[in-house]
Coordinates of C-alpha atoms in Angstrom, one line a residue:
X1 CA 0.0 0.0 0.0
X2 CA 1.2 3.6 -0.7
X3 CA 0.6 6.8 1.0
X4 CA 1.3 10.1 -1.3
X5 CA 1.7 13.3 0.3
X6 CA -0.5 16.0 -1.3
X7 CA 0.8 17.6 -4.3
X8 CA 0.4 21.3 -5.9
X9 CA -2.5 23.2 -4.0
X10 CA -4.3 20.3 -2.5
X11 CA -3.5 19.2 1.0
X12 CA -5.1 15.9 0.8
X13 CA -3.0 13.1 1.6
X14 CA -4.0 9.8 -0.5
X15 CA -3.2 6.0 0.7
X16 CA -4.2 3.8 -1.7
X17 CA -4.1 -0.4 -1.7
X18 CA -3.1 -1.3 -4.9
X19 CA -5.0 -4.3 -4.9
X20 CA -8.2 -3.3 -4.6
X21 CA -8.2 0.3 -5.5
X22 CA -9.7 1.3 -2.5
X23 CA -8.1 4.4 -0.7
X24 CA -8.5 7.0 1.7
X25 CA -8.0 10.8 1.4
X26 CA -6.8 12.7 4.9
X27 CA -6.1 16.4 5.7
X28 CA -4.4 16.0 8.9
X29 CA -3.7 20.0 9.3
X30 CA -7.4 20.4 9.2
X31 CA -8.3 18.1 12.4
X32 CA -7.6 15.0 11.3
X33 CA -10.1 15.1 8.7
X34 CA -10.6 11.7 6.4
X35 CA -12.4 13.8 3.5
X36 CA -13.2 10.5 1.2
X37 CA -13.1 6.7 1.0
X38 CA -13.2 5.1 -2.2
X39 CA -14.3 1.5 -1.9
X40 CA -14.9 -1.2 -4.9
X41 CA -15.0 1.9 -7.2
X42 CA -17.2 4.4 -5.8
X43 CA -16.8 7.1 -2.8
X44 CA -18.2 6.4 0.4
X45 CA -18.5 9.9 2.1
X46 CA -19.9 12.9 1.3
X47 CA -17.8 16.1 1.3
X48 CA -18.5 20.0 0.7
X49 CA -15.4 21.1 -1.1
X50 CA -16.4 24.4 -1.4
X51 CA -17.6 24.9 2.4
X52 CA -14.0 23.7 3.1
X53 CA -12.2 25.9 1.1
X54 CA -13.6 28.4 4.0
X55 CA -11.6 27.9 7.3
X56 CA -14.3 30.3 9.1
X57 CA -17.2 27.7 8.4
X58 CA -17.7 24.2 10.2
X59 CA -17.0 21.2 8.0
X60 CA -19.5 19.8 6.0
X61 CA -18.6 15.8 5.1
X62 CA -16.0 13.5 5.5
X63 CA -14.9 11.8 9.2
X64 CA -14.9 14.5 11.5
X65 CA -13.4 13.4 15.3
X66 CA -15.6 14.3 18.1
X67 CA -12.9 14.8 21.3
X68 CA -13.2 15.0 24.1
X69 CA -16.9 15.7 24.2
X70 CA -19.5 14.6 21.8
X71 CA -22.1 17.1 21.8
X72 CA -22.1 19.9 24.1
X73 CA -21.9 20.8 27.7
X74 CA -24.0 23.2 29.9
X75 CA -22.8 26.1 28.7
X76 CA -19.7 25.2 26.8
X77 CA -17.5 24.9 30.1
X78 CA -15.8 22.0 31.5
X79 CA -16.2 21.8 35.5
X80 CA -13.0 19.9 36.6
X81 CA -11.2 19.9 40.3
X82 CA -9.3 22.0 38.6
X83 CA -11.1 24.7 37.4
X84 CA -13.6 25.8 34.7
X85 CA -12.6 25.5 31.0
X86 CA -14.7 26.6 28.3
X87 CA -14.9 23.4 25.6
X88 CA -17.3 24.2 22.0
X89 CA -19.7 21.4 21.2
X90 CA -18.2 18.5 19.7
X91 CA -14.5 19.5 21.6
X92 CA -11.4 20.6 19.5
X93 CA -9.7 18.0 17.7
X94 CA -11.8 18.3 14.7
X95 CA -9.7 21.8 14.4
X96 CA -6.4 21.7 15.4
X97 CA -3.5 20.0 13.0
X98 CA -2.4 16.3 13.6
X99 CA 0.5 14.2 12.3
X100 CA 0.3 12.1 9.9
X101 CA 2.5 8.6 9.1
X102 CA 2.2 5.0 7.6
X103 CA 1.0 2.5 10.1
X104 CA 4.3 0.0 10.8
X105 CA 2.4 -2.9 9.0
X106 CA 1.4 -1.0 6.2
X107 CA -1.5 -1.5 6.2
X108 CA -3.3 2.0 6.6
X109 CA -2.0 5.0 8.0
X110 CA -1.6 6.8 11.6
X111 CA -3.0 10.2 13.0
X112 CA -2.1 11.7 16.0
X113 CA -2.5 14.9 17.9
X114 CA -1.2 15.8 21.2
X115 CA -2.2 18.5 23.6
X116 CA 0.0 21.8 23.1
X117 CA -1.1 25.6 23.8
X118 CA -4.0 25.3 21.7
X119 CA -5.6 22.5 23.9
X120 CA -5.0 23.1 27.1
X121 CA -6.8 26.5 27.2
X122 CA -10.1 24.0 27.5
X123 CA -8.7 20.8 28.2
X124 CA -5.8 20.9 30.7
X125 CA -4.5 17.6 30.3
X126 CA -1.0 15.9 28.8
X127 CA -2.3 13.4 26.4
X128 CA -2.2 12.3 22.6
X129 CA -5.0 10.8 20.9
X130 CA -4.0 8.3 18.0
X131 CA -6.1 6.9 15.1
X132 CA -5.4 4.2 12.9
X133 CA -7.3 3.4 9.9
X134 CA -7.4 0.1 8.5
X135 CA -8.6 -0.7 4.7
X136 CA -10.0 -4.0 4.6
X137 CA -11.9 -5.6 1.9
X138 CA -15.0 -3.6 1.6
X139 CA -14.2 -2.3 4.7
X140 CA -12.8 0.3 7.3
X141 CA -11.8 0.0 10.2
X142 CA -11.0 2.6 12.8
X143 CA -8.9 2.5 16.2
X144 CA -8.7 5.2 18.2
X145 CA -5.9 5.0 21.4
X146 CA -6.3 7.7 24.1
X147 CA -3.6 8.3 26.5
X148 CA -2.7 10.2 29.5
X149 CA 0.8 11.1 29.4
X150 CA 0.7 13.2 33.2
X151 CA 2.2 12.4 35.7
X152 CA 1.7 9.8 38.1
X153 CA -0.6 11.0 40.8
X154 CA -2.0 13.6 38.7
X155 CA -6.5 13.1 38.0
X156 CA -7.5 10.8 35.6
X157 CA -8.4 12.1 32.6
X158 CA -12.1 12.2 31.3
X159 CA -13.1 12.4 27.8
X160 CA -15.9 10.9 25.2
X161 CA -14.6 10.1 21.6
X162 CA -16.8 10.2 18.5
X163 CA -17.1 9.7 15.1
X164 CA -19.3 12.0 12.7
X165 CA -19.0 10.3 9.3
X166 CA -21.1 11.8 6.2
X167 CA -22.0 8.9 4.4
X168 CA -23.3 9.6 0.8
X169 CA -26.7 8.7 -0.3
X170 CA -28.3 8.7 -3.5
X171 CA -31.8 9.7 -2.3
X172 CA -32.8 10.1 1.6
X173 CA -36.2 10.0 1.1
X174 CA -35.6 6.2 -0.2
X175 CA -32.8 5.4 2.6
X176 CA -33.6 2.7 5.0
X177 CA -31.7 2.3 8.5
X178 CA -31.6 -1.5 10.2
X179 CA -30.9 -2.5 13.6
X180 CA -31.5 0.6 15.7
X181 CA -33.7 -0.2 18.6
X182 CA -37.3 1.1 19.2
X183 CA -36.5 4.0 21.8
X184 CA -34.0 6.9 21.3
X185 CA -33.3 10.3 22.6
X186 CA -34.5 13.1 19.8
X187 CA -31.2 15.7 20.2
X188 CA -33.5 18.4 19.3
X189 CA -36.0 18.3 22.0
X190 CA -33.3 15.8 24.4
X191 CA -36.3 13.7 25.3
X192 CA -37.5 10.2 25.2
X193 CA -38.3 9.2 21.1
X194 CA -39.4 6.6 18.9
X195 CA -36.8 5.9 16.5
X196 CA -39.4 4.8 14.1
X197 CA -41.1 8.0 14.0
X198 CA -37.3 9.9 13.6
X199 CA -36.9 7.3 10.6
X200 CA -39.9 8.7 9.0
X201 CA -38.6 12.0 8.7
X202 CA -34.7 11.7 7.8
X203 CA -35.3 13.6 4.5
X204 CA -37.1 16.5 6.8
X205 CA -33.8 16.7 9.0
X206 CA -33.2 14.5 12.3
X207 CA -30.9 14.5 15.1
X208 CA -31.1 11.3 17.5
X209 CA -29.1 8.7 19.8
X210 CA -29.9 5.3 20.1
X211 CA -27.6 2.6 22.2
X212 CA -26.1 0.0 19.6
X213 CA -27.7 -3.5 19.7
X214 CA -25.8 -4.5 17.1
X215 CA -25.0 -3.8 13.3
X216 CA -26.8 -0.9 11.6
X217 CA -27.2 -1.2 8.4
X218 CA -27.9 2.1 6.0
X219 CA -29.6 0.8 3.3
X220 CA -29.7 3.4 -0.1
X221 CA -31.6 1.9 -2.8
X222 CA -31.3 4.6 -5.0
X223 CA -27.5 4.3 -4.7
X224 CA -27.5 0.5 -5.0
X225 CA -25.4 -0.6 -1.9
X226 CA -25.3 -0.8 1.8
X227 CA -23.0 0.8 4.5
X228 CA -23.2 -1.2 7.9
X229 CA -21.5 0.2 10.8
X230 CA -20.2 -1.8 13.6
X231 CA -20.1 -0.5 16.7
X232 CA -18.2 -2.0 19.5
X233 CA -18.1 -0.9 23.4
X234 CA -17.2 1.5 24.9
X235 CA -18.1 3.4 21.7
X236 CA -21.3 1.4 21.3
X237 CA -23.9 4.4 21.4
X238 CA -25.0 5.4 17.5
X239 CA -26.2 8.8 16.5
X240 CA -28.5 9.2 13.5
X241 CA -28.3 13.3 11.8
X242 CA -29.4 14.4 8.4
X243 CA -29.1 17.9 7.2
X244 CA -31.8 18.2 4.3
X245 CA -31.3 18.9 1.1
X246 CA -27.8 17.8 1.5
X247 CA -27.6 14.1 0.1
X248 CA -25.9 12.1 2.9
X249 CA -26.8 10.9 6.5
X250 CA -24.9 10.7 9.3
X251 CA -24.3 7.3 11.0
X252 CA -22.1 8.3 13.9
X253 CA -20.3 6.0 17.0
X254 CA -20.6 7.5 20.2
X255 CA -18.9 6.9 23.7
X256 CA -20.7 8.9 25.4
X257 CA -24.0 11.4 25.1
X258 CA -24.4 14.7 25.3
X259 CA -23.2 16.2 28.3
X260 CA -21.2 13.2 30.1
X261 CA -18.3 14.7 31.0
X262 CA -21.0 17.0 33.5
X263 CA -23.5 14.1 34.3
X264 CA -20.6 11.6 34.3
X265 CA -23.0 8.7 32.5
X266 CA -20.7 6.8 30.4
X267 CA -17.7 9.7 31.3
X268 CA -14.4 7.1 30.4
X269 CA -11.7 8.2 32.7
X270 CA -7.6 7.5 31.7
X271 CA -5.9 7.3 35.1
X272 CA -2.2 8.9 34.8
X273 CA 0.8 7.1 32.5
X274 CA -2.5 4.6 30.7
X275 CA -4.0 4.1 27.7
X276 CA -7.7 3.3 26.4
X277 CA -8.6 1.9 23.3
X278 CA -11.6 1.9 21.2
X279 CA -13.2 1.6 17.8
X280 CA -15.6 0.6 15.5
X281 CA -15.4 -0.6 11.6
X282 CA -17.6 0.3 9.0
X283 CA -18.4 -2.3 5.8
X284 CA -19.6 -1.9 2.3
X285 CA -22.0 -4.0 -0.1
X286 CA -23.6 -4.1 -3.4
X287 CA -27.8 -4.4 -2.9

């Protein structure tokens, strides 16, 4: 497998397998940011080129990483023993620059980002945060590796991790979703739902959490295939979000909901000198 730095204007890494074809494009200045995944010959994700090309507007597609919050917190601050720290929704690794490298069995490649004077502002920890990403056949898998790097003696570190992946669709109003249970929590109102009833309206806009039970599978007739995710615990909580007329849907792994580094439910803590790993892997068929 081969991984080619970006060439001319474009800052879009490529690694390719040049058995199958199938590759990944990353722009690790821009947050880590996987901004496409071609698999058996056609792209997975959705991406806004254009809104990119703005650095003052939030990213619109691709594989943005949600640490180390997912969602938001009362207020945008972070109560710790140490002190208040004001944290955005979603956290900051989705904007600061990583690093970039080949993983050592070449199979995939290696992002990592590190806490530095534009982290500790809001998170006031020593850690790094790595992802590898895996192509498979038909499939991708992802393993994130969080670690505390203070010293011993010093608090755990607390943190959620997710994924926010834009997956392409051909026509939402035809898109199925399988294997989300009956209940959910609508985002927009943060009350008890029925995911069927959110299913009914994912070409009117939705924003919901579900806890895994299993495989989901997004099923786009329009676009003739099926992406499954598989979640895996810790991150085992899936969020569901379209964003009408735009043709993709969200299918996002969670470790955490809303708000869990306040409430603490589902809060992972990283005591001093450890690591925690976690992941999921998202597949691809033909209908």
């Amino acid at each position: 497998m081969t991984l080619t730095p970006p060439t001319g204007a474009s800052p879009q890494w490529r690694f390719t397998d040049p058995a199958s074809g199938d590759s990944l494009t990353v722009v690790p200045e821009r947050g880590g940011l996987v901004t496409g995944w071609c698999c058996g010959g056609s792209e997975i994700l959705y991406f806004d080129a254009e809104r990119f090309a703005d650095p003052a507007k939030s990213v619109r597609g691709g594989i943005p990483v949600l640490f180390p919050i997912c969602g938001n917190l009362p207020g945008d601050v972070l109560a710790l023993p140490q002190g208040t720290f004001p944290l955005p929704q979603h956290g900051f690794a989705r904007d600061l620059p990583w690093s970039i490298a080949p993983l050592a069995g070449g199979d995939g490649v290696l992002l990592r980002l590190e806490d530095g004077p534009e982290s500790r502002p809001h998170f006031p920890f020593a850690f790094a945060l790595e992802l590898e990403l895996r192509l498979q056949a038909s499939a991708l898998v992802i393993t994130a590796r969080i670690s505390h790097r203070g010293e011993a003696g010093t608090d755990p570190l607390p943190f959620s991790l997710g994924l926010h992946p834009y997956v392409a669709v051909a026509d939402l109003a035809q898109v199925r979703l399988e294997g989300l249970p009956g209940d959910c929590v609508d985002h927009l109102t943060m009350a008890p739902a029925a995911t069927a009833d959110q299913l009914s309206r994912l070409e009117k806009g939705v924003d919901f959490l579900c806890t895994s039970e299993g495989p989901v599978r997004l099923v786009d007739p329009a676009g003739g295939r099926v992406v499954t995710l598989h979640p895996s615990a810790p991150m085992d909580l899936v969020v569901v979000w379209s964003d009408p007329p735009r043709p993709m849907l969200c299918l996002e792994p969670w470790s955490g909901p809303r708000g869990a580094l306040s409430t603490g439910e589902r809060r992972l803590l990283v005591p001093a000198g450890e690591s925690l790993e976690l992941g999921c892997r998202y597949s691809v068929e033909k209908l």
